[in-house]
Amino acid sequence: MEKLFADDFIELLRRRRSIRKFTPEPLSSDEVVELMRAALYAPSSKGRKACEYVVVDRPELLRELAACKEAGGRLVERAPLAVVVTGRMDLSDVWVEDASVATTLLLLAAESMGLGACWVQVRERGRADGTPAAAVVRSLLSLPPGVEPLAIVAVGHKAVSPEPHTDEELPWEKIHFNTWE
């Protein structure tokens, strides 16, 4: 019987860790193209391709994006590149799911290329003063009406290399067959 999952894919999943520390080395244009190719290959509901992306590499803009929410975004200012994953509400009522899949593919593509990446939640997050993170991102990037940011994916060359995950860490108790019981 043929394997359902290639060993190298499972190994990629084991190796993929959230990387929050990057070297200052910029990504090459070829690396950026490959990352974006992965995002564009993402499946979408009814094939509507409701996701669009803003690639950011200007340090001052990365700093401003890092401050879009109260906690958890500061790693963006230390990354040489960020991809803001957005969804077009006029194309799909499930843009959140589509953008989530695309975000996952960006993370896996980065790992497959030997890069580090970490996603930063934007949707439903905000600043201490109550300003929604999405409003901050929308303003900084001049997003048109109906285009909503879901997440920011910070990408760069790894400054750290955490150990891969192990099968012993897997929470098998979360798997249910046929019914919850």
Tab-separated table of C-alpha atoms in Angstrom:
chain	number	residue	atom	x	y	z
A	1	MET	CA	0.000	0.000	0.000
A	2	GLU	CA	1.275	3.471	-0.899
A	3	LYS	CA	1.874	5.867	1.993
A	4	LEU	CA	-0.744	8.566	2.421
A	5	PHE	CA	1.827	11.101	3.611
A	6	ALA	CA	5.365	11.340	2.366
A	7	ASP	CA	7.988	11.022	5.068
A	8	ASP	CA	9.496	14.348	4.054
A	9	PHE	CA	6.159	16.135	4.563
A	10	ILE	CA	5.788	14.755	8.097
A	11	GLU	CA	9.394	15.768	8.771
A	12	LEU	CA	8.568	19.291	7.539
A	13	LEU	CA	5.676	19.423	10.026
A	14	ARG	CA	7.957	18.250	12.831
A	15	ARG	CA	10.606	20.871	12.008
A	16	ARG	CA	8.220	23.809	11.618
A	17	ARG	CA	8.409	25.967	14.713
A	18	SER	CA	7.341	29.541	15.342
A	19	ILE	CA	10.520	31.559	14.842
A	20	ARG	CA	10.543	35.005	16.442
A	21	LYS	CA	14.244	35.840	16.072
A	22	PHE	CA	15.747	36.552	12.686
A	23	THR	CA	19.131	37.500	11.304
A	24	PRO	CA	19.312	40.925	9.606
A	25	GLU	CA	19.885	39.279	6.201
A	26	PRO	CA	17.153	40.281	3.749
A	27	LEU	CA	15.289	37.703	1.719
A	28	SER	CA	16.264	37.415	-1.915
A	29	SER	CA	13.720	38.244	-4.593
A	30	ASP	CA	13.671	34.534	-5.510
A	31	GLU	CA	12.799	33.615	-1.910
A	32	VAL	CA	9.966	36.142	-1.871
A	33	VAL	CA	8.614	34.808	-5.168
A	34	GLU	CA	8.671	31.237	-3.834
A	35	LEU	CA	6.843	32.242	-0.647
A	36	MET	CA	4.185	34.055	-2.603
A	37	ARG	CA	3.858	31.158	-5.035
A	38	ALA	CA	2.924	28.958	-2.068
A	39	ALA	CA	0.288	31.457	-0.939
A	40	LEU	CA	-1.183	31.688	-4.417
A	41	TYR	CA	-1.455	27.891	-4.605
A	42	ALA	CA	-3.653	27.868	-1.492
A	43	PRO	CA	-7.017	26.212	-1.994
A	44	SER	CA	-10.055	28.392	-1.493
A	45	SER	CA	-13.783	27.935	-1.074
A	46	LYS	CA	-15.452	27.481	-4.453
A	47	GLY	CA	-12.139	28.425	-6.092
A	48	ARG	CA	-12.871	32.112	-5.534
A	49	LYS	CA	-9.313	33.011	-4.498
A	50	ALA	CA	-10.511	35.655	-2.039
A	51	CYS	CA	-7.066	36.194	-0.476
A	52	GLU	CA	-4.708	39.001	-1.380
A	53	TYR	CA	-1.320	39.766	0.135
A	54	VAL	CA	0.741	42.802	0.998
A	55	VAL	CA	4.472	42.088	1.129
A	56	VAL	CA	6.257	44.528	3.438
A	57	ASP	CA	10.018	44.988	3.680
A	58	ARG	CA	10.376	48.663	4.653
A	59	PRO	CA	11.754	48.763	8.221
A	60	GLU	CA	9.664	51.772	9.279
A	61	LEU	CA	6.471	50.104	8.061
A	62	LEU	CA	7.418	46.836	9.767
A	63	ARG	CA	7.824	48.821	13.024
A	64	GLU	CA	4.392	50.376	12.638
A	65	LEU	CA	2.772	47.026	11.820
A	66	ALA	CA	4.427	45.510	14.905
A	67	ALA	CA	2.527	48.014	17.042
A	68	CYS	CA	-0.892	47.207	15.578
A	69	LYS	CA	-1.941	45.314	18.706
A	70	GLU	CA	-1.273	45.217	22.406
A	71	ALA	CA	0.768	42.016	22.625
A	72	GLY	CA	2.432	39.465	20.385
A	73	GLY	CA	3.272	41.629	17.390
A	74	ARG	CA	6.693	43.006	18.246
A	75	LEU	CA	8.481	40.217	16.398
A	76	VAL	CA	7.355	41.824	13.109
A	77	GLU	CA	9.745	44.759	13.573
A	78	ARG	CA	12.677	42.340	13.898
A	79	ALA	CA	11.820	40.502	10.675
A	80	PRO	CA	13.238	41.544	7.319
A	81	LEU	CA	9.903	40.778	5.657
A	82	ALA	CA	6.255	40.419	6.542
A	83	VAL	CA	3.315	39.197	4.503
A	84	VAL	CA	-0.061	40.611	5.479
A	85	VAL	CA	-2.705	38.040	4.564
A	86	THR	CA	-6.048	39.606	3.708
A	87	GLY	CA	-9.417	38.422	2.496
A	88	ARG	CA	-11.892	40.008	0.141
A	89	MET	CA	-15.287	39.924	1.796
A	90	ASP	CA	-17.034	40.583	-1.516
A	91	LEU	CA	-15.629	37.370	-3.012
A	92	SER	CA	-16.270	34.934	-0.193
A	93	ASP	CA	-18.220	34.659	3.032
A	94	VAL	CA	-15.528	32.264	4.270
A	95	TRP	CA	-12.553	34.510	3.604
A	96	VAL	CA	-11.316	33.858	7.172
A	97	GLU	CA	-10.961	30.157	6.455
A	98	ASP	CA	-9.367	30.803	3.057
A	99	ALA	CA	-6.875	33.247	4.589
A	100	SER	CA	-6.102	30.781	7.392
A	101	VAL	CA	-5.216	28.087	4.873
A	102	ALA	CA	-3.021	30.529	2.941
A	103	THR	CA	-1.286	31.580	6.173
A	104	THR	CA	-0.526	27.939	6.973
A	105	LEU	CA	0.948	27.378	3.523
A	106	LEU	CA	3.172	30.443	3.942
A	107	LEU	CA	4.468	29.043	7.238
A	108	LEU	CA	5.167	25.634	5.718
A	109	ALA	CA	6.772	27.138	2.615
A	110	ALA	CA	9.100	29.218	4.773
A	111	GLU	CA	10.194	26.136	6.702
A	112	SER	CA	10.673	24.123	3.511
A	113	MET	CA	13.004	26.885	2.272
A	114	GLY	CA	15.028	26.872	5.502
A	115	LEU	CA	13.520	30.195	6.598
A	116	GLY	CA	11.863	31.024	9.877
A	117	ALA	CA	8.363	32.403	10.214
A	118	CYS	CA	5.705	33.215	12.773
A	119	TRP	CA	2.139	34.404	12.294
A	120	VAL	CA	0.631	37.300	14.211
A	121	GLN	CA	-3.126	37.355	14.681
A	122	VAL	CA	-4.703	40.646	13.538
A	123	ARG	CA	-8.413	39.856	13.252
A	124	GLU	CA	-10.263	40.289	16.560
A	125	ARG	CA	-7.195	41.759	18.285
A	126	GLY	CA	-6.439	45.333	19.253
A	127	ARG	CA	-4.555	47.949	21.153
A	128	ALA	CA	-5.017	48.764	24.833
A	129	ASP	CA	-7.044	51.844	23.885
A	130	GLY	CA	-9.567	49.639	22.069
A	131	THR	CA	-8.412	50.429	18.541
A	132	PRO	CA	-8.824	47.262	16.466
A	133	ALA	CA	-5.571	45.905	15.039
A	134	ALA	CA	-7.340	45.440	11.701
A	135	ALA	CA	-8.115	49.177	11.571
A	136	VAL	CA	-4.462	50.015	12.215
A	137	VAL	CA	-3.266	47.610	9.500
A	138	ARG	CA	-5.963	48.785	7.088
A	139	SER	CA	-4.832	52.384	7.530
A	140	LEU	CA	-1.085	51.677	7.334
A	141	LEU	CA	-1.431	49.677	4.121
A	142	SER	CA	-4.248	51.700	2.517
A	143	LEU	CA	-6.413	48.609	2.185
A	144	PRO	CA	-9.582	49.258	0.179
A	145	PRO	CA	-13.042	48.809	1.730
A	146	GLY	CA	-14.066	45.168	1.979
A	147	VAL	CA	-10.481	43.883	2.261
A	148	GLU	CA	-9.853	42.595	5.769
A	149	PRO	CA	-6.483	41.654	7.280
A	150	LEU	CA	-6.395	38.299	9.032
A	151	ALA	CA	-2.752	37.911	10.005
A	152	ILE	CA	0.782	39.099	9.515
A	153	VAL	CA	3.381	36.441	8.743
A	154	ALA	CA	6.878	37.567	9.771
A	155	VAL	CA	9.574	35.829	7.714
A	156	GLY	CA	13.354	35.811	7.789
A	157	HIS	CA	16.510	33.794	8.093
A	158	LYS	CA	16.505	31.965	11.429
A	159	ALA	CA	18.611	33.361	14.260
A	160	VAL	CA	17.604	30.352	16.369
A	161	SER	CA	16.958	26.710	15.542
A	162	PRO	CA	14.640	25.058	18.068
A	163	GLU	CA	14.488	21.287	18.253
A	164	PRO	CA	11.825	19.667	16.058
A	165	HIS	CA	8.585	18.483	17.589
A	166	THR	CA	8.368	14.791	18.514
A	167	ASP	CA	5.589	12.242	18.180
A	168	GLU	CA	5.607	11.947	21.984
A	169	GLU	CA	4.280	15.530	22.188
A	170	LEU	CA	1.225	14.817	20.050
A	171	PRO	CA	-2.082	15.076	21.958
A	172	TRP	CA	-3.633	11.868	20.642
A	173	GLU	CA	-6.459	12.241	23.182
A	174	LYS	CA	-7.870	14.963	20.933
A	175	ILE	CA	-8.684	12.426	18.210
A	176	HIS	CA	-12.204	10.982	18.245
A	177	PHE	CA	-13.599	8.318	15.949
A	178	ASN	CA	-17.184	8.429	14.710
A	179	THR	CA	-18.511	10.148	17.853
A	180	TRP	CA	-17.033	12.262	20.629
A	181	GLU	CA	-17.349	9.461	23.184
